[in-house]
Coordinates of C-alpha atoms in Angstrom, one line a residue:
X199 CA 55.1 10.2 88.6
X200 CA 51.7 11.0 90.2
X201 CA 51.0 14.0 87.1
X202 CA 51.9 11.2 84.6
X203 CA 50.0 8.4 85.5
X204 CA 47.1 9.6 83.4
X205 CA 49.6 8.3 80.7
X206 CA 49.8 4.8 81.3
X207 CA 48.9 2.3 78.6
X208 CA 48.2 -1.2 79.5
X209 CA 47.6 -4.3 76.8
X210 CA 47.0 -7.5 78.0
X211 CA 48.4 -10.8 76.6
X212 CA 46.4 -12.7 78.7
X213 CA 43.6 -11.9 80.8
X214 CA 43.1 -12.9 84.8
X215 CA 40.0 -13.6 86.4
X216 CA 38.5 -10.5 87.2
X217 CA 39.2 -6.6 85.8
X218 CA 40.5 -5.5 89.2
X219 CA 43.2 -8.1 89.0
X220 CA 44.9 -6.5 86.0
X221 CA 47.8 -4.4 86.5
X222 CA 48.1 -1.0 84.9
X223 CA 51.8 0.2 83.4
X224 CA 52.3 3.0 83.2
X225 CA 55.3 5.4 81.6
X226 CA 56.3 8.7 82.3
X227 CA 56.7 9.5 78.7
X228 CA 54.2 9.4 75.9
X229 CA 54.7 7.8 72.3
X230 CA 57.4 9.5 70.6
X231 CA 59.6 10.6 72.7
X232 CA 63.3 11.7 71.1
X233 CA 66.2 11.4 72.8
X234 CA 70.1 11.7 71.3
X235 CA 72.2 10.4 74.0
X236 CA 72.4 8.5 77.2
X237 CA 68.1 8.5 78.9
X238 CA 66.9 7.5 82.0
X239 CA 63.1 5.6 81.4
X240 CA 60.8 5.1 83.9
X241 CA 57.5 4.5 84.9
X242 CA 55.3 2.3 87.2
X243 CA 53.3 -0.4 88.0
X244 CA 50.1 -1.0 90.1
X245 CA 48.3 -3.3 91.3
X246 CA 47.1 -5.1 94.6
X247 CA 50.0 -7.1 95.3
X248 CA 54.0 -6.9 94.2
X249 CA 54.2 -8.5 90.6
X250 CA 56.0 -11.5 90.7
X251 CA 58.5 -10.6 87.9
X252 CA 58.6 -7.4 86.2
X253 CA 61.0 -7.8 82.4
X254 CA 61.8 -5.0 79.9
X255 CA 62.8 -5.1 76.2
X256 CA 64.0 -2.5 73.7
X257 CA 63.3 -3.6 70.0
X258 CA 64.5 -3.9 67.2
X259 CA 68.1 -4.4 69.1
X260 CA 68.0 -8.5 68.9
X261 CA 67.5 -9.0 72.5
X262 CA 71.1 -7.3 73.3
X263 CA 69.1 -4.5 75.3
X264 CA 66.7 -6.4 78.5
X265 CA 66.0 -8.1 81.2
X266 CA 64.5 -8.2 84.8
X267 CA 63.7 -5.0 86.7
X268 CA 62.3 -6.7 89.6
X269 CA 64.4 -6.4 92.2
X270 CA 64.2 -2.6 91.2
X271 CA 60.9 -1.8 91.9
X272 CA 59.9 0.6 95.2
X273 CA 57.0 1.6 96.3
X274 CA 55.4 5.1 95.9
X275 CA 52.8 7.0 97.2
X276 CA 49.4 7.5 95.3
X277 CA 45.5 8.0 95.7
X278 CA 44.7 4.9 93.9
X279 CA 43.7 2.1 96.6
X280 CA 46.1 0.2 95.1
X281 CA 49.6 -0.2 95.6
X282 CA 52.2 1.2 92.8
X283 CA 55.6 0.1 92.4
X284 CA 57.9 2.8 90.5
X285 CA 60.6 0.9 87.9
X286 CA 63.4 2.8 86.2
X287 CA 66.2 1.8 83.0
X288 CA 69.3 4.0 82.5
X289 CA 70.4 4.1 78.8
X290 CA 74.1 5.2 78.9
X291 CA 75.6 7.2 76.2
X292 CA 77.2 3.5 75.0
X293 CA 73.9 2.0 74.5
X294 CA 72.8 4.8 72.8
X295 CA 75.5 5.0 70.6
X296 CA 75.0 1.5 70.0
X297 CA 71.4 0.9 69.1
X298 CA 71.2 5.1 67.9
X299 CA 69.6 6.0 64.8
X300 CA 66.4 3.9 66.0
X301 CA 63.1 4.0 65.8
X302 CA 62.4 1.5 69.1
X303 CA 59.7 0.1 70.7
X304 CA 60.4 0.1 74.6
X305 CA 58.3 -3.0 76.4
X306 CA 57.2 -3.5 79.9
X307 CA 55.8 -7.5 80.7
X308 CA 54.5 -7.4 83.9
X309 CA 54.4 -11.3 85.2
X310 CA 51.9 -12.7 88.4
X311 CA 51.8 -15.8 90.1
X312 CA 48.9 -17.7 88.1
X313 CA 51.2 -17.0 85.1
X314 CA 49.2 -14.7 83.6
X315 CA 51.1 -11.7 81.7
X316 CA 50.8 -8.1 80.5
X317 CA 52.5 -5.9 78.3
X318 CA 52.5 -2.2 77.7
X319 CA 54.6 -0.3 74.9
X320 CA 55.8 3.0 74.1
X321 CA 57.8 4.7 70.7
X322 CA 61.0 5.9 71.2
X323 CA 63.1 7.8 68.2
X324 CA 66.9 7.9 68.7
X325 CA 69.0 9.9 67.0
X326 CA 68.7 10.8 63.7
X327 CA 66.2 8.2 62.4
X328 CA 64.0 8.3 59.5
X329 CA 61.9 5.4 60.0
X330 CA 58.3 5.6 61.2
X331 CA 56.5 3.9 64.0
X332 CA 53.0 2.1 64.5
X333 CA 51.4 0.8 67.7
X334 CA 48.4 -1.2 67.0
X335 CA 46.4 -1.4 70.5
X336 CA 43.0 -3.1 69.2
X337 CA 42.3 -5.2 68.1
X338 CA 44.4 -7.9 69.7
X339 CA 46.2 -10.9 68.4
X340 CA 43.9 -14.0 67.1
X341 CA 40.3 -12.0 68.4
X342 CA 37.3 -12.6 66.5
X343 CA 35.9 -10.0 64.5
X344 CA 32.9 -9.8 62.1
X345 CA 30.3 -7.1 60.9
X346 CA 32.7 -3.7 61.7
X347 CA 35.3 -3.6 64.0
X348 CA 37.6 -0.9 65.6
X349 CA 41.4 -0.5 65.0
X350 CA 42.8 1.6 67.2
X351 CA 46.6 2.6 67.5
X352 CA 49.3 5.3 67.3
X353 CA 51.4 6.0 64.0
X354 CA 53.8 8.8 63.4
X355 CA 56.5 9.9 60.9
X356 CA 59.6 11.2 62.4
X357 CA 60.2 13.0 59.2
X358 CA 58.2 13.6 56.3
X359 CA 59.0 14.9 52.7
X360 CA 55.3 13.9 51.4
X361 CA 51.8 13.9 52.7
X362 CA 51.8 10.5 55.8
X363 CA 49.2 7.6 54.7
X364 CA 48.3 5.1 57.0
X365 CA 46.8 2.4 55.0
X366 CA 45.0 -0.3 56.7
X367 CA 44.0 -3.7 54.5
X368 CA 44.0 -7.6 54.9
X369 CA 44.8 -10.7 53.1
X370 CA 43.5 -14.4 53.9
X371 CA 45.8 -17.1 55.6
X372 CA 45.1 -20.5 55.6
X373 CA 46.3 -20.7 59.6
X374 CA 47.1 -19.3 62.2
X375 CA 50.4 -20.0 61.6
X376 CA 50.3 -18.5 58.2
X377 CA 48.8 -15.3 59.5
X378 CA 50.9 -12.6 59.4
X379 CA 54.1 -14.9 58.5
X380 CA 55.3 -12.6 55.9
X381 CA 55.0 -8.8 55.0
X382 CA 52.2 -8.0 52.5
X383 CA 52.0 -5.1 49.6
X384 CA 49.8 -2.7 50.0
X385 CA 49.9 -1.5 46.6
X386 CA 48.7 -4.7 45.2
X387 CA 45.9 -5.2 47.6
X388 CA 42.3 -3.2 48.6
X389 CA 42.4 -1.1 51.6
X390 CA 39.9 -1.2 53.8
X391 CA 40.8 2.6 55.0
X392 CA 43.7 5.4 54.1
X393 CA 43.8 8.0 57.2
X394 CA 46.7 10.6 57.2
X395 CA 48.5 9.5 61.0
X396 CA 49.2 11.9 63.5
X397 CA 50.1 10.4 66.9
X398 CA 46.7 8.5 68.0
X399 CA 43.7 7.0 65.5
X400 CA 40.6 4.8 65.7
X401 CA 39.3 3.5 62.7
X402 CA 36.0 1.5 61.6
X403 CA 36.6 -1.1 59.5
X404 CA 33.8 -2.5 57.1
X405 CA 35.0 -6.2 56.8
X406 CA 31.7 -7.5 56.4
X407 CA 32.8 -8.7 52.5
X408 CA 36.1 -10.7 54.1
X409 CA 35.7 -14.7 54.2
X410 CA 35.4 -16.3 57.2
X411 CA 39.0 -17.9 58.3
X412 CA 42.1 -16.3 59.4
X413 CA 43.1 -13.0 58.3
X414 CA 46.4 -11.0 58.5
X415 CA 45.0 -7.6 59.4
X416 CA 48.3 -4.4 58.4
X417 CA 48.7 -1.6 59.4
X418 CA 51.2 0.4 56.9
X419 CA 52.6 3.6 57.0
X420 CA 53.0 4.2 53.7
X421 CA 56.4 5.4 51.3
X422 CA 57.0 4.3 48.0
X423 CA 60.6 4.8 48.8
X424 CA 61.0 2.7 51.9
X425 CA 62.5 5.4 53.5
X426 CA 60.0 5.8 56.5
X427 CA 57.9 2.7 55.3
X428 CA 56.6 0.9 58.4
X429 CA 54.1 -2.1 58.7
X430 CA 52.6 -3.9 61.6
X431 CA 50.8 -7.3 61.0
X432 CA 47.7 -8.7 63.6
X433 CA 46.4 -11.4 62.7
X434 CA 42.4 -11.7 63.3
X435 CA 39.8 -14.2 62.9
X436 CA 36.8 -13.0 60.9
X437 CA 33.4 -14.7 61.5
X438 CA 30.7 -13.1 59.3
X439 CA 28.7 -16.3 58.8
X440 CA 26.7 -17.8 61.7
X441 CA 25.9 -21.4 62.4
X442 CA 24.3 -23.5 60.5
X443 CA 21.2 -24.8 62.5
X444 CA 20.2 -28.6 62.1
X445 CA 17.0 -29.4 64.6
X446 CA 15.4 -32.8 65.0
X447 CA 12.1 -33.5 66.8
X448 CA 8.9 -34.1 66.8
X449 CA 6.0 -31.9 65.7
X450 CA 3.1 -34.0 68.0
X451 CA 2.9 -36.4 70.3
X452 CA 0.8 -38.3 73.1
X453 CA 1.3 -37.0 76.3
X454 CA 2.8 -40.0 78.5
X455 CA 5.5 -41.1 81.3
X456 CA 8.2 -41.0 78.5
X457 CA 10.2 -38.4 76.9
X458 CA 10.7 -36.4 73.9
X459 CA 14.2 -35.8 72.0
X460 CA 15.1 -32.9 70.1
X461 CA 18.5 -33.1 68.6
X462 CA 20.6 -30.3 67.1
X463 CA 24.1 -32.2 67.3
X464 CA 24.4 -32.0 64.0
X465 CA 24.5 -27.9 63.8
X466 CA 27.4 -27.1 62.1
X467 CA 29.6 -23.4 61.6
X468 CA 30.2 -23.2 58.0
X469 CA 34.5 -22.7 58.2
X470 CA 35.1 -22.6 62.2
X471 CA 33.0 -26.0 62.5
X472 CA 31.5 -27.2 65.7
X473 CA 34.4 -26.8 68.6
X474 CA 32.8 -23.7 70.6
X475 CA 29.5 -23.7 69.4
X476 CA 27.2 -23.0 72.6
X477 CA 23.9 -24.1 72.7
X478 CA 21.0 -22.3 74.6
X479 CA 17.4 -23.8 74.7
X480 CA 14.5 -21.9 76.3
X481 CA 10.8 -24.0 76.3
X482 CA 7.8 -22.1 76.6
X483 CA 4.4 -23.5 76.8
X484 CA 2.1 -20.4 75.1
X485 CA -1.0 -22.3 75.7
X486 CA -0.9 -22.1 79.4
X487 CA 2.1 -19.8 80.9
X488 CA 2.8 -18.1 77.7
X489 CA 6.3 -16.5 77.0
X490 CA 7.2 -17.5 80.2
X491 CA 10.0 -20.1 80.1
X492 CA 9.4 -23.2 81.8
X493 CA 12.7 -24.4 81.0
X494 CA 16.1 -22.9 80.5
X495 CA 19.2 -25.6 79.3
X496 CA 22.9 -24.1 78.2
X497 CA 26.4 -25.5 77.1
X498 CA 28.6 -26.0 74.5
X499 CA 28.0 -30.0 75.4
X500 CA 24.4 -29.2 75.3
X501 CA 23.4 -30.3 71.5
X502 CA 20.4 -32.1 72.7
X503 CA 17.4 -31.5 74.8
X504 CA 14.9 -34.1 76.0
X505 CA 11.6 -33.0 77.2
X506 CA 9.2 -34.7 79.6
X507 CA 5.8 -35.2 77.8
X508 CA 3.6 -35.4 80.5
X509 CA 2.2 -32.6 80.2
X510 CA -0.2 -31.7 77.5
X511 CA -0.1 -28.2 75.5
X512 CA 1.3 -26.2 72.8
X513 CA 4.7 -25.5 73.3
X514 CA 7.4 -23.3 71.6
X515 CA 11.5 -24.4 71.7
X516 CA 14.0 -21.8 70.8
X517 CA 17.2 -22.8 70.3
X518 CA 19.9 -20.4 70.1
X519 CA 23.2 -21.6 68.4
X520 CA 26.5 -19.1 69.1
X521 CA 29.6 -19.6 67.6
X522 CA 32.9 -19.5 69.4
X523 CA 33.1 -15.5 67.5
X524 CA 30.1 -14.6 69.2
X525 CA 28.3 -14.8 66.0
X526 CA 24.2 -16.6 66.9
X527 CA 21.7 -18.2 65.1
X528 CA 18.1 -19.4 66.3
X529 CA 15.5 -21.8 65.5
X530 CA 11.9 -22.4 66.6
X531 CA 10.4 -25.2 67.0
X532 CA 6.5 -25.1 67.5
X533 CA 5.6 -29.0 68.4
X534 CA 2.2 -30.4 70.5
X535 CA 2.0 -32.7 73.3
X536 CA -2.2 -34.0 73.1
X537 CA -3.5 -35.2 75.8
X538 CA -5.0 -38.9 76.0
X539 CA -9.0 -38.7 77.4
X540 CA -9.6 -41.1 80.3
X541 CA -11.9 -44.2 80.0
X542 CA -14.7 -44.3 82.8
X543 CA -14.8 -48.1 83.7
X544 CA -17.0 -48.9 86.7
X545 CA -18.8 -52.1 88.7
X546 CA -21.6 -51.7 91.0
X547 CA -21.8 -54.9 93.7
X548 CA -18.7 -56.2 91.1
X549 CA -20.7 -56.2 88.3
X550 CA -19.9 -53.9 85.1
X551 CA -21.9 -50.8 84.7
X552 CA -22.1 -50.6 81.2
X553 CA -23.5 -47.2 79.8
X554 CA -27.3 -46.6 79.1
X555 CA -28.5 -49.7 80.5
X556 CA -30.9 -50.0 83.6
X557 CA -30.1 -51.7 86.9
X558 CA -32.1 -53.1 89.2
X559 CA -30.2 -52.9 92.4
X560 CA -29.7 -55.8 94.8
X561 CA -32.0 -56.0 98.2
X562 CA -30.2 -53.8 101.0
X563 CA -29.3 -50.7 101.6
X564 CA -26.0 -49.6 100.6
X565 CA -24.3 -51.1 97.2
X566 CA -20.5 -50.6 96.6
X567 CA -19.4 -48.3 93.3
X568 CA -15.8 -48.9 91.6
X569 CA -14.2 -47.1 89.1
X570 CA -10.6 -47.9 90.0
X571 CA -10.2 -49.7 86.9
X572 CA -10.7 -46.3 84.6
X573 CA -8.1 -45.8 82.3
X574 CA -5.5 -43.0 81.5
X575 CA -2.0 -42.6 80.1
X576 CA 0.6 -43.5 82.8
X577 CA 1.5 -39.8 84.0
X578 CA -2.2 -39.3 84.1
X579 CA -3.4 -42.7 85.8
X580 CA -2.6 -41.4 89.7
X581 CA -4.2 -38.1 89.5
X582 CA -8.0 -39.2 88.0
X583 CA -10.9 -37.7 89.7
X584 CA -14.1 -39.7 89.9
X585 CA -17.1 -37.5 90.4
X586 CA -20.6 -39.7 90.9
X587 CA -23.6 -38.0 89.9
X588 CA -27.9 -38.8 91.0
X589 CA -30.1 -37.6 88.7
X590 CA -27.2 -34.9 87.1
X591 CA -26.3 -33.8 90.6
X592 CA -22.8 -34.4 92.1
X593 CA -23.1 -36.2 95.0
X594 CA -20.1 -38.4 95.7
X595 CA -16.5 -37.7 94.5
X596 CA -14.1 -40.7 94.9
X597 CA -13.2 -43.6 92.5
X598 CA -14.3 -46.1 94.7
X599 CA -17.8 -45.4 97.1
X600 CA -21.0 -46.8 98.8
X601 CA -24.0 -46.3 97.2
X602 CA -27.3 -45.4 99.3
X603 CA -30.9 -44.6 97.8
X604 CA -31.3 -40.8 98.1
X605 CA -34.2 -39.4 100.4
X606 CA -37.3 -38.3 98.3
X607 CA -36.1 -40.3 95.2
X608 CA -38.6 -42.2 93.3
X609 CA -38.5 -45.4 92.4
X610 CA -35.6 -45.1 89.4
X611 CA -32.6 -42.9 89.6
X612 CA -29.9 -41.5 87.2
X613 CA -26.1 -42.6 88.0
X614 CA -23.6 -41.1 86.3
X615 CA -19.9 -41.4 86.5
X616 CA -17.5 -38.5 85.6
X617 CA -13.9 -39.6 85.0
X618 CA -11.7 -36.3 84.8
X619 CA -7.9 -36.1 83.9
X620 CA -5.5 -33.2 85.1
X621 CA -6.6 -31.5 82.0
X622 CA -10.0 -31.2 83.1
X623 CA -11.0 -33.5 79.7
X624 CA -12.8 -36.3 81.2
X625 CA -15.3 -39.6 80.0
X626 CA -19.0 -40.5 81.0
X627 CA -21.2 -43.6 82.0
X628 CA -24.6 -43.7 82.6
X629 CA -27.1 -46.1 84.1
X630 CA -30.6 -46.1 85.0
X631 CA -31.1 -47.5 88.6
X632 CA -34.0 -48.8 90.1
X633 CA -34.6 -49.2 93.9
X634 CA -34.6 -53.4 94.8
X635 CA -38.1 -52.8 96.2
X636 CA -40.1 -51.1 92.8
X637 CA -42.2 -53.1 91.5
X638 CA -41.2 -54.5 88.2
X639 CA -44.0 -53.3 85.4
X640 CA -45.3 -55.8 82.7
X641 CA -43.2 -56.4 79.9
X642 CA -44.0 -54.5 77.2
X643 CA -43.8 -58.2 74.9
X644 CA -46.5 -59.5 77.6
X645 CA -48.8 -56.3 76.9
X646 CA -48.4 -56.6 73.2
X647 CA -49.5 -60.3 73.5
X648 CA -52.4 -59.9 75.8
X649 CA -53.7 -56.8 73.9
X650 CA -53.5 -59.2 70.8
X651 CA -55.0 -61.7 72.0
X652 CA -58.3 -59.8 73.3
X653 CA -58.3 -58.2 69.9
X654 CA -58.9 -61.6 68.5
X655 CA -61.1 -62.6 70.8
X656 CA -63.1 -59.4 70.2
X657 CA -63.4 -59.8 66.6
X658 CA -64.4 -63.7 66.6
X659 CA -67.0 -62.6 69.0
X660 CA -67.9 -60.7 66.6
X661 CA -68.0 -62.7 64.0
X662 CA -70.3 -65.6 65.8
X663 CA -72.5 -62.9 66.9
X664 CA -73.0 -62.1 62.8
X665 CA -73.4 -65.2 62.1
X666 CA -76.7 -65.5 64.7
X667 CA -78.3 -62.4 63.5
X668 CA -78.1 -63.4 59.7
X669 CA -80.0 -66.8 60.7
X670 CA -82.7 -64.9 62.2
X671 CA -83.8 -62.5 59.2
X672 CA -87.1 -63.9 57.5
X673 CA -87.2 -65.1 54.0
X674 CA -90.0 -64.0 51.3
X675 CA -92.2 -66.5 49.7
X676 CA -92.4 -66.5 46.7
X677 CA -96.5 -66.7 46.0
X678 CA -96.7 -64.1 48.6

């Protein structure tokens, strides 16, 4: 037993949990194995703990050859850390004679307690028979398939009088249920590969040209006289087309409290449709973190993403679509979040400071500045910095603050107010202060008048002074 375990051949009908879980069956015969009489067949089973049932089948024999070998099994000594269980079937010379010529498929279903079940065959030829054999190992019942795939197998001829051909081809079915229902002529369809059999194969298949939908994928061993004609039917879902992407979303917006909604619900596989599409978003933000994904969001119930928008930038979303065949699809979606400037809005002593006008301040010493009222979007409004400036030099930062004259200032002063967002974009207000004790100068109306009015006085001066002088000049006579 131990020298033929490198023999075994396990196929599973349906997977468990993890790979360790799955039992290995082994035989202690390979594929094609001849026998004329009465056989003993045997062979193991490991795996970590004793199978719950253990059932074995001899086809084609209409079930009259089975049944349950689990009371049989015993345990036997190996290197493997796990545990194997050795199982044996007597064929008497009555069975033999019964079921004998036959080419027969011997089957081993190994069953655990989670219900899950595998299955491992092997080729038997009894007596004198003329009918060849195929074992079709991968791929498996209903798997999806696209691009190139592998068939793998065992075929033999237990007599041949021509050259064996091992034709492999596939037609369309409309179902499941109409895959593989009925035997197909290879003579009338094109074969995706001819290889001359000879106990194991693996094939590539080209099957990028086959429709998506449901496929009945034969294996033949070819003869024209049906002598040693054999065919074996899988049926395969081929998925050469990838989803159909649909995205919905905005290419700019504000950057607020709300949200933003990208929607992709309406992605679509052209034949297989939505059920199993899976959905994988990724947001990056390359004006700040670059490729680094902020964000990662993935389902097959996750056709939608919404996105916070307070925070301004450039951002990338990639949204990869995979179909239940494993087949993807992606889409980029470049959109902009702006960010909204603030609006410096201050009072000095609760009176508005309105840009580039000139204050005189109040008598005292210390005046109160507010610029709680500034403006921002609502993510934005918390966070504001408020940076007070003398004379273009920061001297205070706070939105609300008291006010004293600096030491060594003149008579006038600059205030200016800095209202700064998170994304360092901020607004300005100016104001020209003067100290409550300056003294005011003389409107410049009040030195246009004055300097007026002594111009007209200078000039009719002037003019009476003229006047004098002319009356004074003496006159000629005119008999001098």
């Amino acid at each position: 037993m131990l020298v033929v375990a490198s023999l075994f051949t396990a196929v599973t009908t349906t997977s468990a949990d993890q790979p360790d879980d799955i039992p290995l069956i082994g035989f202690d015969f390979e594929n094609g194995h001849y026998s004329n009489g009465s056989l003993v067949i045997s062979g193991f089973v490991e795996d970590e703990v004793r199978p719950t049932k253990v059932q074995w089948r001899l086809e084609p024999t209409d079930g009259a050859l089975g049944g349950d070998i689990t009371s049989s099994l015993e345990v036997i000594n190996t290197s493997s850390s796990r545990i194997s269980w050795a199982w044996s079937i007597n064929l008497d010379d009555s069975d033999a004679e019964t079921i004998s010529p036959c080419t027969c498929y011997i089957s081993i279903t190994v069953h655990s307690e989670t219900g899950d079940t595998w299955e491992a065959s092997r080729v038997m030829f009894l007596g004198d028979t003329s009918r060849s054999a195929i074992i079709v190992d991968s791929p498996e019942s209903g798997d999806w398939v696209h691009g190139f795939i592998s068939v793998s197998g065992w075929s033999m001829y237990p007599m041949t009088w021509t050259t064996p051909e091992l034709r492999l081809f596939a037609k369309s079915a409309s179902s499941s249920i109409d895959a593989c229902s009925t035997e197909a002529d290879s003579d009338m369809s094109a074969h995706l590969s001819i290889i001359i059999p000879d106990g194991e194969f693996s094939e590539s298949l080209n099957i990028s040209g086959l429709t998506d939908g449901w496929h009945s994928l034969y294996a033949e061993n070819y003869d024209p006289s049906g002598v040693t004609y054999s065919q074996e039917c899988i049926p395969i879902q081929v998925n050469n087309l990838a989803p159909l992407i649909s995205l919905e979303g905005p290419d700019y917006s504000l950057e607020g409290a709300g949200d933003l909604f990208f929607d992709a619900s309406a992605t679509d596989d052209p034949v297989w449709g939505r059920e199993g599409l899976h959905y994988m978003w990724v947001l990056r933000k390359p004006s700040h973190s670059g490729q680094t994904p902020l964000q990662i969001v993935m389902g097959q119930d996750k056709g939608t993403m919404t996105i916070s928008a307070g925070s301004s930038g450039d951002y990338s979303l990639t949204l990869a679509v995979t179909d239940a065949g494993g087949i993807s699809s992606t889409m980029v979606k470049i959109f902009t979040i702006q960010n909204v400037i603030p609006k410096a809005i201050a009072s000095l002593d609760d009176l508005p400071i309105e840009d580039g006008t000139r204050i005189k301040l109040s008598p005292g010493s210390e005046w109160m500045l507010d610029a709680s009222l500034s403006e921002d979007s609502e993510n934005d409004q918390v966070g504001l910095r408020c940076v007070w400036k003398i004379d273009h030099q920061p001297v205070y930062e706070g939105c609300i603050r008291t006010l004293s004259w600096p030491s060594g200032a003149g008579d006038e002063v600059i205030l200016t107010l800095d209202v700064i967002d998170d994304d360092d974009d901020y607004d300005s207000i100016s104001v020209l202060l003067v100290h409550p004790e300056a003294s005011e100068p003389l409107p410049y109306s009040l030195i246009v008048l004055v300097i007026s009015t002594l111009f007209m006085l200078s000039a009719i001066l002037l003019r009476y002074r003229t006047s004098d002088d002319s009356s004074s000049i003496p006159k000629w006579k005119p008999d001098e």
